[in-house]
PDB file of C-alpha atoms in Angstrom:
ATOM      1  CA  MET A   1     170.197  59.216  30.341  1.00 52.00           C
ATOM      2  CA  GLN A   2     168.657  58.908  33.515  1.00 54.00           C
ATOM      3  CA  LYS A   3     172.053  59.095  35.073  1.00 53.00           C
ATOM      4  CA  LYS A   4     173.290  61.876  33.154  1.00 53.00           C
ATOM      5  CA  LEU A   5     169.743  64.324  34.148  1.00 51.00           C
ATOM      6  CA  SER A   6     170.639  63.242  37.701  1.00 55.00           C
ATOM      7  CA  LEU A   7     174.086  64.569  37.664  1.00 54.00           C
ATOM      8  CA  VAL A   8     172.900  68.016  35.386  1.00 48.00           C
ATOM      9  CA  VAL A   9     170.819  68.234  38.405  1.00 49.00           C
ATOM     10  CA  ALA A  10     173.482  67.532  40.909  1.00 51.00           C
ATOM     11  CA  SER A  11     175.897  69.835  39.671  1.00 54.00           C
ATOM     12  CA  VAL A  12     172.919  73.201  39.507  1.00 49.00           C
ATOM     13  CA  VAL A  13     172.135  72.222  42.856  1.00 51.00           C
ATOM     14  CA  LEU A  14     176.202  72.666  44.018  1.00 52.00           C
ATOM     15  CA  LEU A  15     176.666  75.485  41.740  1.00 49.00           C
ATOM     16  CA  GLY A  16     173.291  77.515  43.385  1.00 56.00           C
ATOM     17  CA  MET A  17     174.942  76.890  47.011  1.00 56.00           C
ATOM     18  CA  SER A  18     178.279  77.311  46.032  1.00 52.00           C
ATOM     19  CA  ALA A  19     176.928  81.207  44.756  1.00 49.00           C
ATOM     20  CA  CYS A  20     174.727  81.648  47.870  1.00 52.00           C
ATOM     21  CA  SER A  21     178.186  81.074  50.007  1.00 50.00           C
ATOM     22  CA  LEU A  22     179.926  83.621  48.295  1.00 49.00           C
ATOM     23  CA  LEU A  23     177.217  85.894  48.856  1.00 50.00           C
ATOM     24  CA  PRO A  24     178.305  88.356  51.751  1.00 53.00           C
ATOM     25  CA  GLU A  25     176.415  88.175  54.734  1.00 57.00           C
ATOM     26  CA  LYS A  26     173.904  90.738  55.969  1.00 62.00           C
ATOM     27  CA  VAL A  27     175.264  92.809  58.635  1.00 64.00           C
ATOM     28  CA  ASP A  28     173.563  94.269  61.850  1.00 69.00           C
ATOM     29  CA  GLU A  29     175.101  97.621  62.107  1.00 75.00           C
ATOM     30  CA  THR A  30     173.472  98.694  64.858  1.00 76.00           C
ATOM     31  CA  LYS A  31     174.414  95.590  67.039  1.00 75.00           C
ATOM     32  CA  ASN A  32     177.286  97.351  68.535  1.00 78.00           C
ATOM     33  CA  TRP A  33     175.268 100.554  69.478  1.00 87.00           C
ATOM     34  CA  SER A  34     174.907 102.413  72.161  1.00 91.00           C
ATOM     35  CA  VAL A  35     171.552 103.128  73.824  1.00 93.00           C
ATOM     36  CA  THR A  36     172.624 106.644  73.264  1.00 93.00           C
ATOM     37  CA  LYS A  37     173.241 106.172  69.317  1.00 94.00           C
ATOM     38  CA  LEU A  38     170.258 104.181  68.835  1.00 93.00           C
ATOM     39  CA  TYR A  39     168.031 106.392  70.359  1.00 94.00           C
ATOM     40  CA  SER A  40     169.291 109.439  68.409  1.00 94.00           C
ATOM     41  CA  GLU A  41     168.600 107.630  65.404  1.00 95.00           C
ATOM     42  CA  ALA A  42     165.151 106.828  66.252  1.00 95.00           C
ATOM     43  CA  ARG A  43     164.465 110.453  67.141  1.00 96.00           C
ATOM     44  CA  GLU A  44     166.144 111.424  63.759  1.00 95.00           C
ATOM     45  CA  GLU A  45     164.156 108.827  61.754  1.00 95.00           C
ATOM     46  CA  MET A  46     160.740 109.952  63.791  1.00 94.00           C
ATOM     47  CA  ALA A  47     161.962 113.494  62.990  1.00 94.00           C
ATOM     48  CA  GLY A  48     161.967 112.937  59.163  1.00 95.00           C
ATOM     49  CA  GLN A  49     158.506 111.041  59.502  1.00 94.00           C
ATOM     50  CA  HIS A  50     160.206 107.580  58.620  1.00 95.00           C
ATOM     51  CA  TYR A  51     157.877 105.729  61.097  1.00 94.00           C
ATOM     52  CA  GLU A  52     158.691 102.262  60.225  1.00 95.00           C
ATOM     53  CA  ALA A  53     162.486 102.747  60.415  1.00 95.00           C
ATOM     54  CA  ALA A  54     162.049 104.628  63.695  1.00 96.00           C
ATOM     55  CA  ILE A  55     159.737 102.089  65.376  1.00 96.00           C
ATOM     56  CA  GLY A  56     162.590  99.465  64.441  1.00 94.00           C
ATOM     57  CA  LEU A  57     165.123 101.260  66.124  1.00 95.00           C
ATOM     58  CA  PHE A  58     163.277 101.443  69.185  1.00 95.00           C
ATOM     59  CA  GLN A  59     162.561  98.261  69.524  1.00 95.00           C
ATOM     60  CA  LYS A  60     166.044  97.308  69.139  1.00 94.00           C
ATOM     61  CA  LEU A  61     166.664  99.632  71.892  1.00 94.00           C
ATOM     62  CA  GLU A  62     164.168  97.921  74.160  1.00 93.00           C
ATOM     63  CA  ALA A  63     165.916  94.569  73.269  1.00 91.00           C
ATOM     64  CA  ASN A  64     169.094  95.117  73.310  1.00 91.00           C
ATOM     65  CA  TYR A  65     168.589  97.816  76.886  1.00 91.00           C
ATOM     66  CA  PRO A  66     165.084  96.910  77.988  1.00 90.00           C
ATOM     67  CA  PHE A  67     166.125  98.464  81.830  1.00 89.00           C
ATOM     68  CA  GLY A  68     166.399 102.270  82.397  1.00 88.00           C
ATOM     69  CA  ASN A  69     164.358 105.439  81.749  1.00 92.00           C
ATOM     70  CA  TYR A  70     165.868 104.983  77.443  1.00 93.00           C
ATOM     71  CA  ALA A  71     163.712 101.413  77.261  1.00 94.00           C
ATOM     72  CA  LEU A  72     160.570 103.091  78.802  1.00 94.00           C
ATOM     73  CA  GLN A  73     160.773 106.237  77.056  1.00 95.00           C
ATOM     74  CA  ALA A  74     161.213 103.531  73.893  1.00 96.00           C
ATOM     75  CA  GLN A  75     157.668 102.025  74.257  1.00 96.00           C
ATOM     76  CA  MET A  76     156.280 104.757  74.319  1.00 96.00           C
ATOM     77  CA  GLU A  77     157.257 106.406  71.324  1.00 96.00           C
ATOM     78  CA  ILE A  78     156.767 103.397  69.794  1.00 97.00           C
ATOM     79  CA  ALA A  79     153.047 103.956  70.147  1.00 97.00           C
ATOM     80  CA  TYR A  80     153.494 107.433  69.021  1.00 96.00           C
ATOM     81  CA  ALA A  81     155.225 106.236  66.415  1.00 96.00           C
ATOM     82  CA  TYR A  82     152.797 103.897  65.441  1.00 96.00           C
ATOM     83  CA  TYR A  83     149.702 106.237  65.734  1.00 95.00           C
ATOM     84  CA  LYS A  84     151.457 108.779  63.452  1.00 94.00           C
ATOM     85  CA  SER A  85     151.460 105.911  60.828  1.00 93.00           C
ATOM     86  CA  GLY A  86     147.906 105.558  61.197  1.00 91.00           C
ATOM     87  CA  ASP A  87     148.207 102.095  62.829  1.00 93.00           C
ATOM     88  CA  GLN A  88     145.757 102.150  65.490  1.00 91.00           C
ATOM     89  CA  ALA A  89     145.876  98.630  66.137  1.00 93.00           C
ATOM     90  CA  GLN A  90     149.381  98.372  66.647  1.00 96.00           C
ATOM     91  CA  ALA A  91     149.074 101.843  68.485  1.00 96.00           C
ATOM     92  CA  LEU A  92     146.310 100.944  71.121  1.00 95.00           C
ATOM     93  CA  ALA A  93     148.145  97.784  71.374  1.00 96.00           C
ATOM     94  CA  ALA A  94     151.507  99.663  72.298  1.00 96.00           C
ATOM     95  CA  VAL A  95     149.809 101.838  74.465  1.00 96.00           C
ATOM     96  CA  GLU A  96     147.791  99.501  76.130  1.00 96.00           C
ATOM     97  CA  ARG A  97     151.138  97.767  77.141  1.00 95.00           C
ATOM     98  CA  PHE A  98     152.669 100.803  78.549  1.00 96.00           C
ATOM     99  CA  ILE A  99     150.023 101.262  81.153  1.00 96.00           C
ATOM    100  CA  LYS A 100     149.621  97.754  81.803  1.00 95.00           C
ATOM    101  CA  LEU A 101     153.351  97.704  82.954  1.00 94.00           C
ATOM    102  CA  HIS A 102     154.201 101.093  84.356  1.00 94.00           C
ATOM    103  CA  PRO A 103     150.709 101.970  85.924  1.00 94.00           C
ATOM    104  CA  ASN A 104     152.283 104.270  88.246  1.00 94.00           C
ATOM    105  CA  HIS A 105     154.840 105.943  85.359  1.00 94.00           C
ATOM    106  CA  ALA A 106     155.283 109.628  86.286  1.00 93.00           C
ATOM    107  CA  ASN A 107     154.639 110.124  81.960  1.00 94.00           C
ATOM    108  CA  VAL A 108     151.262 107.826  81.905  1.00 96.00           C
ATOM    109  CA  ASP A 109     149.278 110.474  81.929  1.00 96.00           C
ATOM    110  CA  TYR A 110     150.349 111.357  77.712  1.00 96.00           C
ATOM    111  CA  MET A 111     149.245 107.758  77.178  1.00 96.00           C
ATOM    112  CA  TYR A 112     145.949 107.965  78.279  1.00 96.00           C
ATOM    113  CA  TYR A 113     145.871 110.764  76.423  1.00 96.00           C
ATOM    114  CA  LEU A 114     147.360 108.924  73.479  1.00 96.00           C
ATOM    115  CA  ARG A 115     144.818 106.502  73.482  1.00 95.00           C
ATOM    116  CA  GLY A 116     141.492 109.374  73.309  1.00 94.00           C
ATOM    117  CA  LEU A 117     143.735 110.580  70.901  1.00 94.00           C
ATOM    118  CA  ILE A 118     143.783 107.148  68.560  1.00 92.00           C
ATOM    119  CA  SER A 119     140.426 107.093  68.878  1.00 86.00           C
ATOM    120  CA  PHE A 120     139.469 110.586  68.267  1.00 85.00           C
ATOM    121  CA  ASN A 121     140.729 110.308  64.679  1.00 77.00           C
ATOM    122  CA  ASP A 122     139.211 107.129  64.015  1.00 62.00           C
ATOM    123  CA  GLN A 123     135.914 108.737  64.440  1.00 53.00           C
ATOM    124  CA  ILE A 124     136.813 112.050  62.379  1.00 52.00           C
ATOM    125  CA  SER A 125     137.054 109.255  59.932  1.00 50.00           C
ATOM    126  CA  PHE A 126     133.778 107.995  60.500  1.00 46.00           C
ATOM    127  CA  LEU A 127     132.373 112.064  60.579  1.00 47.00           C
ATOM    128  CA  ASN A 128     133.867 112.706  57.191  1.00 49.00           C
ATOM    129  CA  PHE A 129     132.318 109.857  55.479  1.00 42.00           C
ATOM    130  CA  LEU A 130     128.970 109.667  57.295  1.00 43.00           C
ATOM    131  CA  TYR A 131     127.151 110.752  54.507  1.00 46.00           C
ATOM    132  CA  GLU A 132     128.602 108.616  51.523  1.00 49.00           C
ATOM    133  CA  GLN A 133     127.153 105.361  53.396  1.00 48.00           C
ATOM    134  CA  ASP A 134     123.999 104.678  54.992  1.00 45.00           C
ATOM    135  CA  PRO A 135     124.092 106.165  58.398  1.00 44.00           C
ATOM    136  CA  THR A 136     122.142 103.519  60.346  1.00 40.00           C
ATOM    137  CA  GLU A 137     124.599 100.984  58.880  1.00 44.00           C
ATOM    138  CA  ARG A 138     127.415 102.802  61.392  1.00 51.00           C
ATOM    139  CA  ASP A 139     127.553 103.178  64.926  1.00 57.00           C
ATOM    140  CA  PRO A 140     130.064 105.820  66.717  1.00 74.00           C
ATOM    141  CA  LYS A 141     131.890 103.049  68.456  1.00 80.00           C
ATOM    142  CA  ALA A 142     135.135 105.084  68.073  1.00 80.00           C
ATOM    143  CA  THR A 143     133.221 108.157  69.331  1.00 85.00           C
ATOM    144  CA  ARG A 144     132.236 106.556  72.519  1.00 88.00           C
ATOM    145  CA  GLU A 145     135.924 105.090  73.150  1.00 88.00           C
ATOM    146  CA  ALA A 146     137.664 108.173  72.413  1.00 90.00           C
ATOM    147  CA  PHE A 147     135.305 109.600  74.780  1.00 92.00           C
ATOM    148  CA  ALA A 148     135.517 107.380  77.680  1.00 93.00           C
ATOM    149  CA  ALA A 149     139.845 107.521  77.269  1.00 93.00           C
ATOM    150  CA  PHE A 150     139.353 111.064  77.394  1.00 96.00           C
ATOM    151  CA  LYS A 151     137.397 110.733  80.554  1.00 96.00           C
ATOM    152  CA  GLN A 152     139.236 108.159  82.338  1.00 95.00           C
ATOM    153  CA  LEU A 153     142.336 110.631  82.014  1.00 96.00           C
ATOM    154  CA  VAL A 154     140.090 113.437  83.317  1.00 97.00           C
ATOM    155  CA  ASP A 155     139.434 111.601  86.270  1.00 96.00           C
ATOM    156  CA  LYS A 156     142.764 109.776  87.104  1.00 96.00           C
ATOM    157  CA  PHE A 157     145.043 113.152  86.199  1.00 96.00           C
ATOM    158  CA  PRO A 158     142.454 115.948  86.892  1.00 96.00           C
ATOM    159  CA  ASN A 159     145.770 118.313  87.071  1.00 96.00           C
ATOM    160  CA  SER A 160     147.431 116.650  83.974  1.00 96.00           C
ATOM    161  CA  LYS A 161     148.950 119.651  80.746  1.00 96.00           C
ATOM    162  CA  TYR A 162     146.850 116.723  78.817  1.00 96.00           C
ATOM    163  CA  THR A 163     143.397 117.399  80.360  1.00 97.00           C
ATOM    164  CA  PRO A 164     142.055 120.796  79.417  1.00 96.00           C
ATOM    165  CA  ASP A 165     142.690 119.728  75.667  1.00 96.00           C
ATOM    166  CA  SER A 166     140.547 115.922  76.472  1.00 96.00           C
ATOM    167  CA  LEU A 167     138.088 118.623  78.431  1.00 95.00           C
ATOM    168  CA  GLU A 168     137.715 120.279  74.946  1.00 93.00           C
ATOM    169  CA  ARG A 169     137.538 117.079  72.972  1.00 93.00           C
ATOM    170  CA  MET A 170     134.649 115.328  75.240  1.00 93.00           C
ATOM    171  CA  ASN A 171     132.831 118.669  74.782  1.00 91.00           C
ATOM    172  CA  TYR A 172     133.191 118.248  71.212  1.00 89.00           C
ATOM    173  CA  LEU A 173     132.673 114.499  71.066  1.00 90.00           C
ATOM    174  CA  ILE A 174     129.633 114.948  73.465  1.00 89.00           C
ATOM    175  CA  ASP A 175     128.192 116.887  70.287  1.00 89.00           C
ATOM    176  CA  ALA A 176     129.032 114.634  67.683  1.00 87.00           C
ATOM    177  CA  MET A 177     127.008 111.708  69.755  1.00 88.00           C
ATOM    178  CA  ALA A 178     124.207 113.696  69.954  1.00 90.00           C
ATOM    179  CA  LYS A 179     124.147 115.149  66.187  1.00 88.00           C
ATOM    180  CA  TYR A 180     125.138 111.932  65.461  1.00 89.00           C
ATOM    181  CA  GLU A 181     121.568 110.515  67.301  1.00 91.00           C
ATOM    182  CA  VAL A 182     119.531 113.713  64.978  1.00 93.00           C
ATOM    183  CA  HIS A 183     120.772 112.568  61.858  1.00 91.00           C
ATOM    184  CA  VAL A 184     119.659 108.791  62.881  1.00 92.00           C
ATOM    185  CA  ALA A 185     115.911 110.435  64.059  1.00 95.00           C
ATOM    186  CA  ARG A 186     116.214 112.674  60.643  1.00 94.00           C
ATOM    187  CA  TYR A 187     116.544 109.016  59.005  1.00 93.00           C
ATOM    188  CA  TYR A 188     113.459 107.576  60.391  1.00 96.00           C
ATOM    189  CA  TYR A 189     111.438 110.535  59.931  1.00 96.00           C
ATOM    190  CA  ARG A 190     112.229 110.530  56.428  1.00 95.00           C
ATOM    191  CA  ARG A 191     111.162 107.376  55.575  1.00 95.00           C
ATOM    192  CA  GLY A 192     108.214 107.582  57.677  1.00 96.00           C
ATOM    193  CA  ALA A 193     109.314 105.873  61.122  1.00 97.00           C
ATOM    194  CA  TYR A 194     107.439 108.388  62.906  1.00 97.00           C
ATOM    195  CA  LEU A 195     107.422 106.942  66.313  1.00 97.00           C
ATOM    196  CA  ALA A 196     111.382 105.700  65.798  1.00 97.00           C
ATOM    197  CA  ALA A 197     111.994 109.314  64.505  1.00 97.00           C
ATOM    198  CA  ALA A 198     110.069 110.776  68.074  1.00 97.00           C
ATOM    199  CA  ASN A 199     112.181 107.744  70.422  1.00 96.00           C
ATOM    200  CA  ARG A 200     115.869 108.531  68.921  1.00 95.00           C
ATOM    201  CA  ALA A 201     115.056 112.284  68.761  1.00 96.00           C
ATOM    202  CA  GLN A 202     113.871 112.127  72.792  1.00 95.00           C
ATOM    203  CA  THR A 203     116.935 110.354  73.601  1.00 92.00           C
ATOM    204  CA  THR A 204     119.094 112.808  72.165  1.00 92.00           C
ATOM    205  CA  VAL A 205     117.426 115.370  74.374  1.00 94.00           C
ATOM    206  CA  GLY A 206     117.212 113.485  77.317  1.00 92.00           C
ATOM    207  CA  ASP A 207     121.242 111.746  76.895  1.00 89.00           C
ATOM    208  CA  PHE A 208     122.775 115.446  75.606  1.00 89.00           C
ATOM    209  CA  ARG A 209     121.079 118.277  77.306  1.00 82.00           C
ATOM    210  CA  ALA A 210     124.229 120.700  76.451  1.00 80.00           C
ATOM    211  CA  SER A 211     124.163 119.963  72.482  1.00 88.00           C
ATOM    212  CA  PRO A 212     122.877 122.515  70.138  1.00 89.00           C
ATOM    213  CA  ALA A 213     121.752 119.531  68.438  1.00 91.00           C
ATOM    214  CA  ILE A 214     118.798 119.835  71.460  1.00 93.00           C
ATOM    215  CA  GLU A 215     117.221 121.824  68.961  1.00 94.00           C
ATOM    216  CA  GLU A 216     116.768 119.875  65.671  1.00 95.00           C
ATOM    217  CA  ALA A 217     115.844 117.451  68.055  1.00 96.00           C
ATOM    218  CA  LEU A 218     113.229 119.023  69.637  1.00 96.00           C
ATOM    219  CA  PHE A 219     111.773 120.185  65.383  1.00 96.00           C
ATOM    220  CA  ILE A 220     112.085 116.352  64.494  1.00 96.00           C
ATOM    221  CA  MET A 221     109.770 115.091  67.989  1.00 97.00           C
ATOM    222  CA  TYR A 222     107.506 118.130  67.350  1.00 96.00           C
ATOM    223  CA  ARG A 223     106.811 117.145  63.498  1.00 96.00           C
ATOM    224  CA  SER A 224     106.664 113.300  64.211  1.00 97.00           C
ATOM    225  CA  TYR A 225     104.347 113.786  66.978  1.00 96.00           C
ATOM    226  CA  ASP A 226     102.639 115.774  64.316  1.00 96.00           C
ATOM    227  CA  LYS A 227     102.253 112.967  62.077  1.00 96.00           C
ATOM    228  CA  LEU A 228     101.067 110.601  64.344  1.00 95.00           C
ATOM    229  CA  GLY A 229      97.688 112.289  65.355  1.00 96.00           C
ATOM    230  CA  LEU A 230      99.715 113.179  69.356  1.00 96.00           C
ATOM    231  CA  THR A 231      98.306 117.094  69.587  1.00 95.00           C
ATOM    232  CA  ASP A 232      99.443 117.046  73.141  1.00 96.00           C
ATOM    233  CA  LEU A 233     102.877 115.837  72.585  1.00 96.00           C
ATOM    234  CA  ARG A 234     103.083 117.885  69.554  1.00 95.00           C
ATOM    235  CA  ASP A 235     101.719 121.391  71.487  1.00 96.00           C
ATOM    236  CA  ASP A 236     104.111 120.712  74.476  1.00 96.00           C
ATOM    237  CA  THR A 237     107.533 120.065  72.382  1.00 96.00           C
ATOM    238  CA  LEU A 238     106.866 123.184  70.178  1.00 95.00           C
ATOM    239  CA  ARG A 239     106.128 125.156  73.722  1.00 96.00           C
ATOM    240  CA  VAL A 240     109.847 123.702  74.577  1.00 95.00           C
ATOM    241  CA  LEU A 241     111.160 124.633  71.284  1.00 95.00           C
ATOM    242  CA  THR A 242     110.201 127.653  70.801  1.00 95.00           C
ATOM    243  CA  LYS A 243     110.808 128.949  74.795  1.00 95.00           C
ATOM    244  CA  ASN A 244     114.278 127.789  74.237  1.00 93.00           C
ATOM    245  CA  TYR A 245     115.195 128.475  70.722  1.00 93.00           C
ATOM    246  CA  PRO A 246     112.638 131.698  69.946  1.00 92.00           C
ATOM    247  CA  ASN A 247     114.273 132.379  66.611  1.00 91.00           C
ATOM    248  CA  THR A 248     114.689 128.865  65.665  1.00 92.00           C
ATOM    249  CA  ALA A 249     115.126 129.272  61.910  1.00 91.00           C
ATOM    250  CA  PHE A 250     113.726 125.265  62.055  1.00 90.00           C
ATOM    251  CA  LEU A 251     110.454 126.452  62.108  1.00 87.00           C
ATOM    252  CA  SER A 252     110.147 128.310  59.016  1.00 81.00           C
ATOM    253  CA  PRO A 253     109.699 126.863  55.506  1.00 69.00           C
ATOM    254  CA  GLU A 254     113.499 126.875  54.256  1.00 62.00           C
ATOM    255  CA  GLY A 255     114.079 125.280  58.087  1.00 59.00           C
ATOM    256  CA  VAL A 256     111.921 122.125  56.922  1.00 54.00           C
ATOM    257  CA  ASN A 257     113.968 121.008  53.816  1.00 56.00           C
ATOM    258  CA  LYS A 258     117.033 122.196  55.485  1.00 54.00           C
ATOM    259  CA  GLU A 259     120.631 119.740  55.551  1.00 47.00           C
ATOM    260  CA  ARG A 260     122.811 120.170  57.996  1.00 49.00           C
ATOM    261  CA  ARG A 261     126.213 119.750  57.261  1.00 46.00           C
ATOM    262  CA  TRP A 262     127.865 119.563  61.112  1.00 40.00           C
ATOM    263  CA  TRP A 263     130.708 117.152  60.836  1.00 40.00           C
ATOM    264  CA  LYS A 264     133.319 119.564  59.801  1.00 42.00           C
ATOM    265  CA  PHE A 265     133.142 121.736  62.500  1.00 41.00           C
ATOM    266  CA  TRP A 266     135.637 120.712  64.471  1.00 41.00           C
ATOM    267  CA  GLN A 267     138.763 123.094  63.660  1.00 37.00           C
TER     268      GLN A 267
END
C-alpha cells in the first residue's frame, strides 16, 4: 500500500512538472525597445494616469540606458509619478536621490520645488482633518517641512520660475502655522489652562507677526490674563489689540464664542 501511494505521488509531481513546462514563458515585450520607445510609452502611461505602469517603464529605461538625458529625465519623472500616485515616501526618496546625484543639473530647482509640493500636500491633508482629532495630539511637522523645502528653493534659486509660487505657498504656510498655534492656545483656554493659553498665544504674536492670526492670539492673551488676575498684562494686551485691530469682532459677545474655520482658505 505504501509503495502504491509513493508511485501515485511521484506520478502527480511528474505531471505537474510537465504541465509547467508546457506553459509559455512570460515575455518581456519591452526587452528590445529603444530608449525613445520606452520614454514615449512611459509618457503615455503618465498621461493616462497609470502611474504604476509609468514608473515601471521609466525604471526599465534607467536600467537599460543609464547614461544620457533620457535617464536623467526618467529619474525626475519617477519622482513626479510617485507624487501623483500619492506615495509620498517614495516620491521624497526619488527627489532626494536626484538632488544628491545631480546637484548642478539645469532642472534641479524643479526637484526642490517638487519636494515642497510633496510635503505641502501632506500638510493640506492634515489641515482638512484637524477638527476630527484632538489638535494637541497632532504636530504640524509636514507644514514646517514644506516651508523649509520651499525656503531652500527660494534661497538657492531666487530667479527660478518656481520661486514666485513657492513664496505664495510659504506665506500660506506661515499663516497655517500661526493659526495652528492659536488653535492650541484656544484649546488650553477652554480647559482652564490659562497660563499655557497665554504663553502659546504670546509665542504666536512673537513668531508670526505678519499673520492675521495675531488678532485672535492677542484676544486669547487678553482673556487669559484676565482669568489669571494679571490686570496690568491684561490691560496692556487690550491696548495693543484695539490699536492694531480697532474694529475687531472678538470683543463683541458673538466674537467670544466664535469658531473660526480657517483651514480651507487656501484656494
